[in-house]
PDB file of C-alpha atoms in Angstrom:
ATOM      1  CA  MET S 623      38.600   8.014 -31.641  1.00  0.00           C
ATOM      2  CA  HIS S 624      38.697   5.224 -29.216  1.00  0.00           C
ATOM      3  CA  SER S 625      39.328   1.642 -29.967  1.00  0.00           C
ATOM      4  CA  LYS S 626      36.205  -0.577 -29.235  1.00  0.00           C
ATOM      5  CA  LEU S 627      36.880  -2.454 -25.754  1.00  0.00           C
ATOM      6  CA  ARG S 628      36.477  -5.891 -25.862  1.00  0.00           C
ATOM      7  CA  PRO S 629      35.796  -8.628 -22.950  1.00  0.00           C
ATOM      8  CA  GLY S 630      39.036  -9.843 -21.497  1.00  0.00           C
ATOM      9  CA  ILE S 631      41.450  -9.802 -18.630  1.00  0.00           C
ATOM     10  CA  ASN S 632      42.747  -6.433 -17.798  1.00  0.00           C
ATOM     11  CA  HIS S 633      45.998  -7.118 -16.023  1.00  0.00           C
ATOM     12  CA  ILE S 634      47.509  -9.829 -13.824  1.00  0.00           C
ATOM     13  CA  GLU S 635      49.305  -8.879 -10.474  1.00  0.00           C
ATOM     14  CA  PHE S 636      51.776 -11.439  -8.693  1.00  0.00           C
ATOM     15  CA  TRP S 637      52.606 -11.232  -5.169  1.00  0.00           C
ATOM     16  CA  VAL S 638      56.209 -12.335  -4.571  1.00  0.00           C
ATOM     17  CA  SER S 639      58.565 -13.026  -2.144  1.00  0.00           C
ATOM     18  CA  ASP S 640      61.504 -11.638  -3.696  1.00  0.00           C
ATOM     19  CA  LEU S 641      60.859  -9.004  -6.583  1.00  0.00           C
ATOM     20  CA  GLU S 642      64.549  -9.010  -7.911  1.00  0.00           C
ATOM     21  CA  GLN S 643      64.457 -12.964  -8.186  1.00  0.00           C
ATOM     22  CA  SER S 644      60.966 -13.120  -9.600  1.00  0.00           C
ATOM     23  CA  ILE S 645      61.566 -10.545 -12.293  1.00  0.00           C
ATOM     24  CA  LYS S 646      64.807 -12.225 -13.396  1.00  0.00           C
ATOM     25  CA  PHE S 647      62.907 -15.398 -13.483  1.00  0.00           C
ATOM     26  CA  TYR S 648      60.097 -14.115 -15.322  1.00  0.00           C
ATOM     27  CA  TYR S 649      62.139 -12.168 -17.865  1.00  0.00           C
ATOM     28  CA  SER S 650      64.332 -15.314 -18.517  1.00  0.00           C
ATOM     29  CA  PHE S 651      61.111 -16.986 -20.437  1.00  0.00           C
ATOM     30  CA  LEU S 652      58.885 -14.124 -21.231  1.00  0.00           C
ATOM     31  CA  SER S 653      61.457 -12.334 -23.311  1.00  0.00           C
ATOM     32  CA  LEU S 654      61.774 -15.420 -25.380  1.00  0.00           C
ATOM     33  CA  ILE S 655      58.098 -15.621 -26.303  1.00  0.00           C
ATOM     34  CA  GLY S 656      57.545 -11.833 -26.777  1.00  0.00           C
ATOM     35  CA  TRP S 657      56.753 -10.106 -23.883  1.00  0.00           C
ATOM     36  CA  LYS S 658      58.538  -6.715 -23.004  1.00  0.00           C
ATOM     37  CA  LYS S 659      59.932  -5.611 -19.798  1.00  0.00           C
ATOM     38  CA  ILE S 660      58.274  -2.207 -19.538  1.00  0.00           C
ATOM     39  CA  SER S 661      59.151  -1.232 -15.942  1.00  0.00           C
ATOM     40  CA  ASN S 662      60.979  -2.574 -13.193  1.00  0.00           C
ATOM     41  CA  LEU S 663      58.003  -4.420 -12.014  1.00  0.00           C
ATOM     42  CA  SER S 664      56.119  -5.237 -15.078  1.00  0.00           C
ATOM     43  CA  PHE S 665      55.764  -6.806 -18.568  1.00  0.00           C
ATOM     44  CA  SER S 666      53.586  -6.669 -21.361  1.00  0.00           C
ATOM     45  CA  ASP S 667      52.634  -8.329 -24.752  1.00  0.00           C
ATOM     46  CA  GLY S 668      51.216  -5.025 -26.237  1.00  0.00           C
ATOM     47  CA  MET S 669      47.784  -6.221 -25.117  1.00  0.00           C
ATOM     48  CA  MET S 670      48.229  -7.257 -21.361  1.00  0.00           C
ATOM     49  CA  ILE S 671      50.280  -6.219 -18.503  1.00  0.00           C
ATOM     50  CA  ILE S 672      51.625  -8.431 -15.596  1.00  0.00           C
ATOM     51  CA  TYR S 673      53.136  -6.951 -12.735  1.00  0.00           C
ATOM     52  CA  PHE S 674      54.761  -7.782  -9.546  1.00  0.00           C
ATOM     53  CA  ILE S 675      54.618  -6.810  -6.104  1.00  0.00           C
ATOM     54  CA  GLU S 676      56.782  -7.742  -3.363  1.00  0.00           C
ATOM     55  CA  MET S 677      55.283  -9.026  -0.283  1.00  0.00           C
ATOM     56  CA  LYS S 678      57.579 -10.431   2.095  1.00  0.00           C
ATOM     57  CA  ALA S 679      55.407 -10.960   5.095  1.00  0.00           C
ATOM     58  CA  VAL S 680      52.800 -13.102   3.233  1.00  0.00           C
ATOM     59  CA  GLU S 681      52.976 -16.852   3.587  1.00  0.00           C
ATOM     60  CA  LYS S 682      52.248 -19.102   0.678  1.00  0.00           C
ATOM     61  CA  VAL S 683      49.218 -21.361   1.267  1.00  0.00           C
ATOM     62  CA  ARG S 684      47.366 -23.802  -0.815  1.00  0.00           C
ATOM     63  CA  SER S 685      44.084 -22.654  -1.610  1.00  0.00           C
ATOM     64  CA  LEU S 686      41.190 -23.163  -4.332  1.00  0.00           C
ATOM     65  CA  GLY S 687      41.533 -20.937  -7.290  1.00  0.00           C
ATOM     66  CA  ILE S 688      43.695 -20.637 -10.430  1.00  0.00           C
ATOM     67  CA  ARG S 689      45.863 -23.722 -10.589  1.00  0.00           C
ATOM     68  CA  HIS S 690      48.400 -22.230 -13.367  1.00  0.00           C
ATOM     69  CA  LEU S 691      48.800 -19.642 -15.740  1.00  0.00           C
ATOM     70  CA  CYS S 692      49.538 -20.785 -19.545  1.00  0.00           C
ATOM     71  CA  PHE S 693      51.748 -18.226 -21.833  1.00  0.00           C
ATOM     72  CA  GLN S 694      51.386 -18.759 -25.672  1.00  0.00           C
ATOM     73  CA  ALA S 695      54.702 -19.528 -27.415  1.00  0.00           C
ATOM     74  CA  THR S 696      54.073 -18.539 -31.172  1.00  0.00           C
ATOM     75  CA  LYS S 697      56.589 -20.922 -32.437  1.00  0.00           C
ATOM     76  CA  LYS S 698      57.231 -24.372 -30.963  1.00  0.00           C
ATOM     77  CA  GLU S 699      61.105 -23.467 -30.697  1.00  0.00           C
ATOM     78  CA  GLN S 700      60.228 -21.371 -28.156  1.00  0.00           C
ATOM     79  CA  VAL S 701      59.116 -23.870 -25.884  1.00  0.00           C
ATOM     80  CA  ASP S 702      62.537 -25.393 -26.216  1.00  0.00           C
ATOM     81  CA  GLN S 703      64.204 -22.041 -25.499  1.00  0.00           C
ATOM     82  CA  VAL S 704      62.287 -21.647 -22.344  1.00  0.00           C
ATOM     83  CA  SER S 705      63.064 -25.016 -21.274  1.00  0.00           C
ATOM     84  CA  GLN S 706      66.948 -24.298 -21.806  1.00  0.00           C
ATOM     85  CA  ALA S 707      66.308 -20.892 -20.054  1.00  0.00           C
ATOM     86  CA  LEU S 708      64.857 -22.554 -16.999  1.00  0.00           C
ATOM     87  CA  ALA S 709      67.474 -25.228 -16.792  1.00  0.00           C
ATOM     88  CA  ILE S 710      70.242 -22.429 -16.679  1.00  0.00           C
ATOM     89  CA  LEU S 711      68.032 -21.016 -13.637  1.00  0.00           C
ATOM     90  CA  GLY S 712      67.729 -24.286 -12.057  1.00  0.00           C
ATOM     91  CA  ALA S 713      63.938 -24.006 -12.144  1.00  0.00           C
ATOM     92  CA  GLU S 714      61.871 -26.891 -11.102  1.00  0.00           C
ATOM     93  CA  VAL S 715      60.161 -28.337 -14.248  1.00  0.00           C
ATOM     94  CA  ILE S 716      56.917 -30.527 -13.660  1.00  0.00           C
ATOM     95  CA  ARG S 717      56.787 -31.709 -17.118  1.00  0.00           C
ATOM     96  CA  GLY S 718      58.194 -31.184 -20.786  1.00  0.00           C
ATOM     97  CA  PRO S 719      58.974 -30.029 -22.978  1.00  0.00           C
ATOM     98  CA  LYS S 720      56.532 -32.575 -24.464  1.00  0.00           C
ATOM     99  CA  ILE S 721      53.706 -33.133 -26.867  1.00  0.00           C
ATOM    100  CA  MET S 722      50.405 -33.474 -25.089  1.00  0.00           C
ATOM    101  CA  PRO S 723      47.173 -34.769 -26.677  1.00  0.00           C
ATOM    102  CA  TYR S 724      45.015 -31.639 -25.835  1.00  0.00           C
ATOM    103  CA  SER S 725      44.791 -30.233 -29.340  1.00  0.00           C
ATOM    104  CA  LYS S 726      46.867 -30.548 -32.533  1.00  0.00           C
ATOM    105  CA  ASP S 727      50.514 -29.849 -32.095  1.00  0.00           C
ATOM    106  CA  TYR S 728      50.173 -28.908 -28.356  1.00  0.00           C
ATOM    107  CA  TYR S 729      53.725 -28.662 -27.133  1.00  0.00           C
ATOM    108  CA  THR S 730      54.170 -27.356 -23.748  1.00  0.00           C
ATOM    109  CA  ILE S 731      56.434 -27.178 -20.471  1.00  0.00           C
ATOM    110  CA  ASP S 732      55.258 -26.678 -17.002  1.00  0.00           C
ATOM    111  CA  PHE S 733      57.103 -25.488 -14.096  1.00  0.00           C
ATOM    112  CA  TYR S 734      57.181 -23.783 -10.880  1.00  0.00           C
ATOM    113  CA  ASP S 735      58.243 -20.126 -10.358  1.00  0.00           C
ATOM    114  CA  PRO S 736      60.498 -18.837  -7.349  1.00  0.00           C
ATOM    115  CA  ASP S 737      57.284 -18.929  -4.982  1.00  0.00           C
ATOM    116  CA  GLY S 738      55.818 -22.188  -6.118  1.00  0.00           C
ATOM    117  CA  GLN S 739      53.110 -20.823  -8.619  1.00  0.00           C
ATOM    118  CA  ILE S 740      52.716 -23.384 -11.579  1.00  0.00           C
ATOM    119  CA  ILE S 741      53.345 -21.652 -15.157  1.00  0.00           C
ATOM    120  CA  GLU S 742      53.219 -23.101 -18.414  1.00  0.00           C
ATOM    121  CA  VAL S 743      54.451 -22.166 -21.681  1.00  0.00           C
ATOM    122  CA  ALA S 744      52.748 -23.891 -24.682  1.00  0.00           C
ATOM    123  CA  HIS S 745      52.728 -23.743 -28.243  1.00  0.00           C
ATOM    124  CA  THR S 746      49.573 -25.082 -30.381  1.00  0.00           C
ATOM    125  CA  THR S 747      47.960 -24.241 -33.808  1.00  0.00           C
ATOM    126  CA  PHE S 748      44.503 -24.632 -31.838  1.00  0.00           C
ATOM    127  CA  SER S 749      43.248 -21.349 -29.863  1.00  0.00           C
ATOM    128  CA  ASN S 750      40.892 -21.413 -27.356  1.00  0.00           C
ATOM    129  CA  MET S 751      39.808 -17.780 -28.162  1.00  0.00           C
ATOM    130  CA  GLY S 752      36.496 -17.093 -30.135  1.00  0.00           C
ATOM    131  CA  SER S 753      36.428 -14.110 -32.697  1.00  0.00           C
TER     132      SER S 753
END
């Protein structure tokens, strides 16, 4: 029996300049919010996969498109744990951790990954996802 497919994002692929550095960076906070490392280049939350491909010759440029990727923390304390992990790595934090007025209990931290992508980890009791 096949489970019913639903609309959604199948996977996310990151092109990175240094695979080892990026895997270490992402593992430092994804492991705190429930993601598992499933290979030497990918992580999964049980429903979605994120994987990384090293592209040393690609130049980072500003372009239109996705501004940032926000990961859901299931507990507020995880946002603080992510903040501590980022401090140990010396990552550049844009803002947070702090409460934002977007919805009830929205607690967030925004930061840059090693290639300058903006990443957010947020905890909120509100969900944008319909049933």
